[in-house]
XYZ file of C-alpha atoms in Angstrom:
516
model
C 5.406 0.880 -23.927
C 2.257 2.290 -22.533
C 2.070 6.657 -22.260
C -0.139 8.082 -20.274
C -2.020 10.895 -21.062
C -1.027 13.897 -18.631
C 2.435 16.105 -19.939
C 5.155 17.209 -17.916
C 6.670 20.264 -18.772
C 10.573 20.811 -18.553
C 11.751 24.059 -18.184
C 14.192 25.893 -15.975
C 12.828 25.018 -12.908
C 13.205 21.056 -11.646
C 11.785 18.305 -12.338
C 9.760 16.580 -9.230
C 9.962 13.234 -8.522
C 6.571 12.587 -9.534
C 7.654 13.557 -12.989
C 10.460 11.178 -13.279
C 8.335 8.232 -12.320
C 5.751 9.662 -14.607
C 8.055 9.497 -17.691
C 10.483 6.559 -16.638
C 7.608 4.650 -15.857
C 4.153 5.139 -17.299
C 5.881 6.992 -20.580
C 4.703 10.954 -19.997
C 4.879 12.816 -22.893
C 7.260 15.978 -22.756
C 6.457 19.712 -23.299
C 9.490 21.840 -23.499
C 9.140 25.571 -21.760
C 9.191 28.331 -24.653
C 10.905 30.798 -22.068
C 13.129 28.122 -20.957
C 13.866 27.648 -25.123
C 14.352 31.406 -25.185
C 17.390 30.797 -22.447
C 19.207 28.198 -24.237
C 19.091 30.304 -27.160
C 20.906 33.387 -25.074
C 23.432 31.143 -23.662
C 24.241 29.708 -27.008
C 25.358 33.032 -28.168
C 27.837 33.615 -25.457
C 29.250 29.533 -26.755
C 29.055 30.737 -30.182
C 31.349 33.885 -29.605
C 33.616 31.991 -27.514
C 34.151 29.677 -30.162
C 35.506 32.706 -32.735
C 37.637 33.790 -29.857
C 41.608 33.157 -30.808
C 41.700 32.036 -26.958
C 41.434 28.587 -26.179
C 38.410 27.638 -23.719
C 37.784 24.527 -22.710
C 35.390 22.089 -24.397
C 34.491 24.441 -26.761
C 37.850 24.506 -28.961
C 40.114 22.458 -26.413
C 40.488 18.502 -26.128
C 38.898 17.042 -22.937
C 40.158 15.710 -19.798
C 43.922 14.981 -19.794
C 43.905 16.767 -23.016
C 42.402 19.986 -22.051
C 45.604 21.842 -23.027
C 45.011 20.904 -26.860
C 43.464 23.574 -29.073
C 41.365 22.750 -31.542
C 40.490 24.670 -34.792
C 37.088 25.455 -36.035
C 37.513 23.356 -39.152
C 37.784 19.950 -36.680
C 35.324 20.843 -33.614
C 32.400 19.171 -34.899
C 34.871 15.664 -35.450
C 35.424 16.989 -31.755
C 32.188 16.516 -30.573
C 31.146 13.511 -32.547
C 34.961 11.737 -31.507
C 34.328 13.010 -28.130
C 31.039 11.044 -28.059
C 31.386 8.018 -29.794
C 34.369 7.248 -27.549
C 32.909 7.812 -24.444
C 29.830 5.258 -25.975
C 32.038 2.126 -24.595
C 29.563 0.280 -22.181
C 29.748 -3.086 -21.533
C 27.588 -5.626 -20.116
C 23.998 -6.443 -20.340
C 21.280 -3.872 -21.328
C 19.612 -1.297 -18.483
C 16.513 -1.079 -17.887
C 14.238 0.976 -20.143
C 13.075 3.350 -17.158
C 16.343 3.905 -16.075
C 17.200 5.019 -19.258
C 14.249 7.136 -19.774
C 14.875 8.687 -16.380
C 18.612 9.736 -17.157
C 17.292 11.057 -20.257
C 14.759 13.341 -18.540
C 17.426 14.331 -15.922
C 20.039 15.387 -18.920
C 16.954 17.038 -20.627
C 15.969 18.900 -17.713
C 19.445 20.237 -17.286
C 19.992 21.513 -20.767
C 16.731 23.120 -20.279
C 18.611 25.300 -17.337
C 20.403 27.464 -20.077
C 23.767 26.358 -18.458
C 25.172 24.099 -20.515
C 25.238 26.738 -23.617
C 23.359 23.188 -26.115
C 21.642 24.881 -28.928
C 17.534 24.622 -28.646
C 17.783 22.401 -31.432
C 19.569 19.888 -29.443
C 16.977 19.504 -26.639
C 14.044 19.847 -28.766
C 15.641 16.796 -30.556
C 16.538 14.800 -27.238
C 12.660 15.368 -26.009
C 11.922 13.904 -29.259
C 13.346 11.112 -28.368
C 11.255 10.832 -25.128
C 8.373 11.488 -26.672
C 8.598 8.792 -29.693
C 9.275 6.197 -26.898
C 12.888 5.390 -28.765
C 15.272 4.574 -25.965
C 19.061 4.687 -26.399
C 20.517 0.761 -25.504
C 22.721 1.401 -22.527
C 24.889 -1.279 -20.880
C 25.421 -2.044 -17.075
C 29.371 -1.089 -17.166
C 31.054 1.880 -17.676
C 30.287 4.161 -15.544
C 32.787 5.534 -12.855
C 30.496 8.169 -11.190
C 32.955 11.369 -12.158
C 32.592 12.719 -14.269
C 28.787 11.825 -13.858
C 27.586 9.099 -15.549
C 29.774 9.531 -19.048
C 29.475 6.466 -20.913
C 25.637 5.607 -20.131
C 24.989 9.204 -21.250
C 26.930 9.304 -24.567
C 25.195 5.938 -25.453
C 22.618 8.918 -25.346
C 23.910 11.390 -27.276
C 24.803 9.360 -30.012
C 21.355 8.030 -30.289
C 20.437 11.795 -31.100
C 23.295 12.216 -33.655
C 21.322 8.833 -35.443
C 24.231 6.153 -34.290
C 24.410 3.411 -32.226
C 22.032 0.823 -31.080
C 18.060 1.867 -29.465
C 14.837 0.134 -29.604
C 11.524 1.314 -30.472
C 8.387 2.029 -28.103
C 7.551 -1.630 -29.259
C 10.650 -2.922 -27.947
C 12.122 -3.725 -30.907
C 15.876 -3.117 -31.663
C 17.476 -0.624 -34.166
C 20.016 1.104 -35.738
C 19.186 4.341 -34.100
C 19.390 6.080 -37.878
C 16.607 4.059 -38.960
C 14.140 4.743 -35.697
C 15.078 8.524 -36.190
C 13.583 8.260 -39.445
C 10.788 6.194 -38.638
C 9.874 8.540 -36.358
C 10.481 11.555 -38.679
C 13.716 13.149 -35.972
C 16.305 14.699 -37.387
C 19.458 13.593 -36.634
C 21.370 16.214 -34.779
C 25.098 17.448 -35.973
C 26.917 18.370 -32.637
C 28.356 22.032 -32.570
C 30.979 23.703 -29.840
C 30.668 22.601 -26.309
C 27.215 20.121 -26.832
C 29.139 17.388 -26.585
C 30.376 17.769 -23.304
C 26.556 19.297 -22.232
C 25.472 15.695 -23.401
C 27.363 13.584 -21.143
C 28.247 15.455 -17.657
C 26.553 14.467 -15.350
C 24.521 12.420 -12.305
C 21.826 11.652 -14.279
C 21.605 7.882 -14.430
C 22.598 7.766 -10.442
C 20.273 10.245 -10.035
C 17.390 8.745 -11.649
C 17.846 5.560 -10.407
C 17.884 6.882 -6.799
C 14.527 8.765 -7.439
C 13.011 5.339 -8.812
C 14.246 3.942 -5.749
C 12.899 6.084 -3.391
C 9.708 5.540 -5.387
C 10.227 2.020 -4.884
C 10.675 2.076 -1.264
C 7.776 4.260 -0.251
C 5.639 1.508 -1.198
C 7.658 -1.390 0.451
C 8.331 -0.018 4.074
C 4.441 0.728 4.195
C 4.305 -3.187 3.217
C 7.052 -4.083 5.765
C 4.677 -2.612 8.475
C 1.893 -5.144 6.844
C 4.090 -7.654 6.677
C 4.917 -7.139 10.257
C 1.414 -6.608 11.676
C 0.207 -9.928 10.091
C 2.920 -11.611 11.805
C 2.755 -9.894 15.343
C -0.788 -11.148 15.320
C -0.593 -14.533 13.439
C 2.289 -15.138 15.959
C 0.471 -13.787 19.072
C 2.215 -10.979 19.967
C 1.031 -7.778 21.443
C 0.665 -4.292 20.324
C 1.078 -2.736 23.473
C 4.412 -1.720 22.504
C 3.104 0.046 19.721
C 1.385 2.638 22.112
C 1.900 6.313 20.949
C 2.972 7.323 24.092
C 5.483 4.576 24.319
C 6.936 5.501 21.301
C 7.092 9.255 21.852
C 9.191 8.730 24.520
C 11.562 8.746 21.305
C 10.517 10.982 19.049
C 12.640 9.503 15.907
C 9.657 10.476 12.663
C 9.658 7.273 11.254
C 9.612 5.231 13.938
C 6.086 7.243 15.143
C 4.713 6.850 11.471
C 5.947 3.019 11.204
C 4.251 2.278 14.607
C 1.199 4.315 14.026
C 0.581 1.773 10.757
C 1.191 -1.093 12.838
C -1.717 0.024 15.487
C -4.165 0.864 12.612
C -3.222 -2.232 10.882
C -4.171 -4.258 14.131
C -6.917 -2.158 15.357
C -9.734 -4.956 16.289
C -8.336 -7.967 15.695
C -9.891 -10.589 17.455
C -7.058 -12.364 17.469
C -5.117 -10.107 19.418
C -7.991 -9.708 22.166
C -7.606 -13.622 22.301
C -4.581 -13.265 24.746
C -4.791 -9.472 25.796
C -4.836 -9.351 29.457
C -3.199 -9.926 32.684
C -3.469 -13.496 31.494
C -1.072 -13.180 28.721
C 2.029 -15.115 29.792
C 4.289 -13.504 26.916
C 6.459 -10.855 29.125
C 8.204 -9.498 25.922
C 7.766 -10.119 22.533
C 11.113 -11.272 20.552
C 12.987 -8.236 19.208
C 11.919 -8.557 15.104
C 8.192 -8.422 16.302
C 8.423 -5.857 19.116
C 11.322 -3.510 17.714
C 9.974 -3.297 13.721
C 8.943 0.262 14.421
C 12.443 1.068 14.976
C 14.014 -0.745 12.376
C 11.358 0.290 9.544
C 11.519 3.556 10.798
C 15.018 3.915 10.867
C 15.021 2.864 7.278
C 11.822 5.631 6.522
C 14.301 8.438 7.882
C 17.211 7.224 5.644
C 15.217 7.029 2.836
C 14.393 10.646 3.737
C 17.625 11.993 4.213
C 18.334 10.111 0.459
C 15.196 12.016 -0.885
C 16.643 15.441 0.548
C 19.625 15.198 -1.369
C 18.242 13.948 -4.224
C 15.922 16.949 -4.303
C 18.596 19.356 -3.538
C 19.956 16.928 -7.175
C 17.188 17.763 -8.952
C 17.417 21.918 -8.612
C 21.353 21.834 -10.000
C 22.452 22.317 -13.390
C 25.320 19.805 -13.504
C 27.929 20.438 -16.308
C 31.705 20.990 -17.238
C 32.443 23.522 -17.985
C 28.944 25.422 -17.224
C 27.853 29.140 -18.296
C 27.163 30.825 -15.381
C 24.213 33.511 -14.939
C 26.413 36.135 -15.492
C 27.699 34.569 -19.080
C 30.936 33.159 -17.215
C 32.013 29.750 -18.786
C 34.050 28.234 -15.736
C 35.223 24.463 -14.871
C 34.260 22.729 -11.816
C 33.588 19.690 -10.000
C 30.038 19.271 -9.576
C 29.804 16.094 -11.820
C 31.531 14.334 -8.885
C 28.630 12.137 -7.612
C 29.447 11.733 -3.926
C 26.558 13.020 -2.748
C 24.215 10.745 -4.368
C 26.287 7.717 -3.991
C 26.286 8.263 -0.094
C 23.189 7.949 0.318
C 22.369 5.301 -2.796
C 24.685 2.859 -0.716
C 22.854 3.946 3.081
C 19.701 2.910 1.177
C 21.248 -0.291 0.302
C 22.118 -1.011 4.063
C 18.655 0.147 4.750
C 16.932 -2.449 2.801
C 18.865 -4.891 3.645
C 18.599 -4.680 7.300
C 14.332 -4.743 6.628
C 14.754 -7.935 4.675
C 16.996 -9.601 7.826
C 14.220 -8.459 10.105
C 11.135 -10.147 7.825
C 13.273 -13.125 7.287
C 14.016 -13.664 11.303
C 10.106 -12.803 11.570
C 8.886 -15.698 8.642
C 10.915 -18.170 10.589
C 9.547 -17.755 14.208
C 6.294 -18.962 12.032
C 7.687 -21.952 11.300
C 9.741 -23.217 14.422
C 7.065 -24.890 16.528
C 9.140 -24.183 19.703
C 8.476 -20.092 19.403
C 5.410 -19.954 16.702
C 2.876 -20.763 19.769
C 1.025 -23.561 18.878
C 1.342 -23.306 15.128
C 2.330 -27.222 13.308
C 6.278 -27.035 12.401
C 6.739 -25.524 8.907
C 3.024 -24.719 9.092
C 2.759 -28.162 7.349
C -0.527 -29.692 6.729
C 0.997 -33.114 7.743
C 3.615 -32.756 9.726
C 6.627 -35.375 8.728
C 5.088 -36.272 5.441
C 4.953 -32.669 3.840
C 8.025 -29.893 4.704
C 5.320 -26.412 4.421
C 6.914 -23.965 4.120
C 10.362 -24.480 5.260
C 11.976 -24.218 1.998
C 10.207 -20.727 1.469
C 12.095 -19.445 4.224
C 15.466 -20.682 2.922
C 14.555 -19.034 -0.190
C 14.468 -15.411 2.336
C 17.681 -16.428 3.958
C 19.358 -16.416 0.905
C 18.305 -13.288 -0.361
C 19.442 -11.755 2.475
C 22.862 -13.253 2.539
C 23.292 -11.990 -0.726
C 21.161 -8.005 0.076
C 24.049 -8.146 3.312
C 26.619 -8.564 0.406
C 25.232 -5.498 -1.981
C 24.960 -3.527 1.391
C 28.976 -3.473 1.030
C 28.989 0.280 -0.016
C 30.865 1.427 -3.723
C 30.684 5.290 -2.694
C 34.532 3.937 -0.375
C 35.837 2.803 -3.762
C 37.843 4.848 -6.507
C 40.012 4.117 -9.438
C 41.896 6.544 -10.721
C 41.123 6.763 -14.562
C 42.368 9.674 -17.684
C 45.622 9.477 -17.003
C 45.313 10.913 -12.883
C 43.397 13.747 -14.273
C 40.139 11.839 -12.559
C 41.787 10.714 -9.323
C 38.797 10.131 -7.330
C 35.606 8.795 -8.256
C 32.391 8.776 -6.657
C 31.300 4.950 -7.889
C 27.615 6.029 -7.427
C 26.258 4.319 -10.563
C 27.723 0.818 -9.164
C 25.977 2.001 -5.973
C 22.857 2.720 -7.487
C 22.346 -0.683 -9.824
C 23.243 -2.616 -6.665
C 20.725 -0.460 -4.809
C 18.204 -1.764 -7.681
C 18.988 -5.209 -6.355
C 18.400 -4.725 -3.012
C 15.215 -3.405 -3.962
C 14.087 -6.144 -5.720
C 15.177 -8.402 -3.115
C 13.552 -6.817 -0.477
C 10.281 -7.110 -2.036
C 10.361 -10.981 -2.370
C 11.847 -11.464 1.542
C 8.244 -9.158 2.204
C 6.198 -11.939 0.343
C 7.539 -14.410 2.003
C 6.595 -13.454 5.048
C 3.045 -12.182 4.025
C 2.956 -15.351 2.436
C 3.887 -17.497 5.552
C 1.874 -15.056 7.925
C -1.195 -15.305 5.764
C -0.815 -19.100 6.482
C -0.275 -18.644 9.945
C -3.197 -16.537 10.300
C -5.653 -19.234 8.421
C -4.230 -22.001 11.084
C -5.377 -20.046 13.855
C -8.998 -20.632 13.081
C -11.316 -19.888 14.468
C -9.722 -16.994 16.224
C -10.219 -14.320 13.403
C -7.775 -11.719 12.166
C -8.068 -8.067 12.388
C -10.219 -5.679 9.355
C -7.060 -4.789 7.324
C -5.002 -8.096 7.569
C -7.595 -9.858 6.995
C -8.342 -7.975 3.703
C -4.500 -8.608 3.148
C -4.821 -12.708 3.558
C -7.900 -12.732 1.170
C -5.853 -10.917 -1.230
C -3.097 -13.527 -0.815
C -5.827 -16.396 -1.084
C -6.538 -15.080 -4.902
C -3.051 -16.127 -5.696
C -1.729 -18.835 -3.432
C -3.817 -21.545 -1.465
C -4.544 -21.459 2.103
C -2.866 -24.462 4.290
C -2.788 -28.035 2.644
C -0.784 -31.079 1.623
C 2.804 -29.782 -0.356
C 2.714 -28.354 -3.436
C 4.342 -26.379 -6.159
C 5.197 -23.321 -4.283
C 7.259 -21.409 -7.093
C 4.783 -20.206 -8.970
C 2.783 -18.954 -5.832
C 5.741 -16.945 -4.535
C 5.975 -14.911 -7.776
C 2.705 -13.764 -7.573
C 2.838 -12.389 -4.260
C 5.600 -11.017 -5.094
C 3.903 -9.256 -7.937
C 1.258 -8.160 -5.563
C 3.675 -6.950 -3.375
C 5.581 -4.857 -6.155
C 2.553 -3.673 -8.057
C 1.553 -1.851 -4.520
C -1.643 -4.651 -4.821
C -0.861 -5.592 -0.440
C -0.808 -1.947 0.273
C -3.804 -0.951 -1.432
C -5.716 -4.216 0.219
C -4.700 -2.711 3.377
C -5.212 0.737 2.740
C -8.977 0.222 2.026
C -9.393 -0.791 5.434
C -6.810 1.203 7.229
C -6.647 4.414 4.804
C -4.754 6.014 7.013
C -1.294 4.255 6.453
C 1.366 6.159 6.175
């Protein structure tokens, strides 16, 4: 993996999103707070006298969950912790992505770093190690019920840092995780009272996820409002319904900032000054030309609502139990994942309603009865070659199946430790389904830049606008313009890489810098 060069610091304070793309992603190192160190120190000692106490408390000389009632003696706590986490290490299924697993790491990090978990300093200095030697824990896509938090992905984890189980290298490579401690010169880490437990609870790997989403997303709605533009002027549309004060008349935010890209992104196109006029016989543009505003928008302000929460997310210190500020160690329910699993599955719906409108849009391009003029499929000889008509089934299909992940998991729950966990939030099945829809949404977005590119070359000589045009030409260095069939495969993926690799928005953004 690649690290950049700039640090982030974890301390008692939260992380920012920019941080958790910044280690997830482009491999930030990580500097621990000293002051923050000083604080996990103090909150150890309160765990450490606890643990002498005759008293039972729980997960410090207790059995967990449905065995919470079972005191444990000194002599058998650290088997405690070490049973506690290699059980709880049962995922199944195929291996998550490295990011993913860097950002839950970060997340867990960041809340040990709180002092409210009562870890020793040792234990987080050793888990940043981790980070920073680019080893990453192998987790698997199943096992996680959301409640309480993300327990198996995170004890695949934890027992990374006590040198067992299964990790690769920055290279990629996979190992025994006692041999890449060593390699790296990491200490393996001996579990005491209560770090268990610290290790595994909580909504880190929903929570991460959702911040990579949101990430994700900021880039493709500002490329659904390219997409868009290129077709409302490849198609012959108007703009006129993008008018400020037209849209002010309801003031939802993202709706103004979607439709405020779409008039920069058109701003003068010849094309569009073609047919502007009195003389224009199109009353009303069809509703996924005319309406994207809305629907992008509406998707914008969900994604904002999603980023609220996940802020507010970011700020707690999620354990069970968890030392409060004044040296309390109470139980409590703030592992349940609800509130990030809400809004991981009103993303999902989100995206998948943006996808349904590009789709709808790429096919008025290629139905000669609506696309005004334009050959049917956009083929280059119509009859003998089928353009791009198979293109667009490839969209439809993606959205059938981003209608199906919209389906929501936060409405499931299945009861699990014997009733003790009677309600679960689901939010990790929400938030690798979200990860799909993602994805998806970024090839249905080609597509239709693809197919609009097209559309825009067959309108010749009638020029496109300054920032769509910039857009086609960048779509030209990948695909061809119009011609006889051809292998269209490989052509797809790389828009699709310049779609996901922010490549469209930045075309556009040199033109329009602006875009919001």
């Amino acid at each position: 993996m690649t690290f950049s060069a700039a640090s982030v610091t974890v301390g008692t304070g939260p992380v920012s999103f920019a941080d958790v793309v910044a280690v997830a992603r482009q491999g930030a190192p990580i500097t621990l707070d000293p002051t923050a160190l000083e604080g996990v120190a103090a909150t150890r000692r309160i765990i450490d006298a606890l643990a002498e106490d005759v008293d039972p408390h729980y997960g410090i000389s207790t059995g967990f969950g449905a065995l919470a009632t079972t005191f444990i003696t000194a002599d058998r706590r650290a088997q405690l912790q070490a049973s506690l986490v290699r059980s709880h290490a049962a995922g199944s299924g195929p291996e998550v992505e490295r990011e993913v697993v860097r950002a839950l790491m970060l997340l867990r990090l960041s809340t040990l770093m709180t002092g409210r978990t009562g870890v020793r300093p040792a234990t987080a200095q050793t888990y940043a190690a981790l980070l920073n030697a680019g080893i990453t824990p192998i987790v698997r896509e199943y096992g996680s019920l959301g409640c309480s938090g993300d327990l198996a992905p995170l004890a695949h984890c934890a027992l990374a840092i006590m040198g067992e189980g299964e990790v690769r290298d920055a290279a990629g490579t996979w190992l025994h995780a006692g041999d890449a401690l060593r390699a790296a010169g990491i200490e393996a880490v001996v579990l005491a009272e209560k770090e268990g437990l610290a290790l595994i609870n909580g909504t880190d790997g929903m929570l991460g996820m959702l911040v990579l989403a949101l990430d994700d997303l900021a880039l493709l709605l500002t490329t659904a409002d390219i997409a868009a533009a290129m077709s409302v002027e490849a198609l012959l549309g108007t703009d006129a319904t993008f008018a400020a004060d037209l849209q002010a008349l309801r003031p939802q935010v993202g709706q103004a900032l979607s439709a405020a890209n779409l008039r920069a992104l058109l701003a003068g196109s010849p094309l569009l000054a073609s047919h502007a006029g009195p003389e224009d016989p199109t009353v009303q543009d069809a509703y996924s030309l005319r309406c994207s505003p809305q629907v992008h928008g509406a998707a914008r302000d969900t994604a904002g609502h999603a980023a609220m929460i996940a802020g507010r997310e970011l700020e707690s210190a999620v354990d069970n139990p968890v030392v409060t500020l004044d040296g309390r160690v109470e139980s409590n329910g703030n592992f349940h994942g609800a509130p990030v699993g809400y809004v991981l599955d009103f993303l999902a719906i989100a995206a998948a309603d943006v996808a349904s409108m590009s789709e709808r849009r790429t096919d008025r391009h290629l139905d000669a009865s609506r696309n005004k003029g334009l050959p049917p499929f956009l083929a280059h000889e119509v009859g003998v070659d089928s353009g791009l008509m198979i293109a667009q089934y490839t969209a439809a299909g993606i959205v059938s199946e981003l209608k199906r992940l919209a389906a929501p998991a936060s409405v499931d729950s299945i009861p699990s430790s014997a009733m003790q966990e009677d309600h679960v939030s689901m939010g990790w099945a929400a938030a690798r389904k979200l990860r799909k829809s993602i994805d998806g949404l970024g090839r249905v977005l080609a597509i239709e830049i693809m197919t609009a590119a097209r559309s825009l070359d067959l309108r010749a000589p009638l020029l496109p606008g300054p920032a769509t045009a910039a857009v086609r030409d960048l779509v030209r260095t990948a695909a061809d313009g119009p011609g006889h069939d051809r292998f269209l495969s490989p052509e797809i993926e790389a828009i699709v890489g310049l779609v996901q690799t922010g490549a469209v928005r930045d075309a556009a953004g040199k033109v329009a810098p602006a875009l919001h």
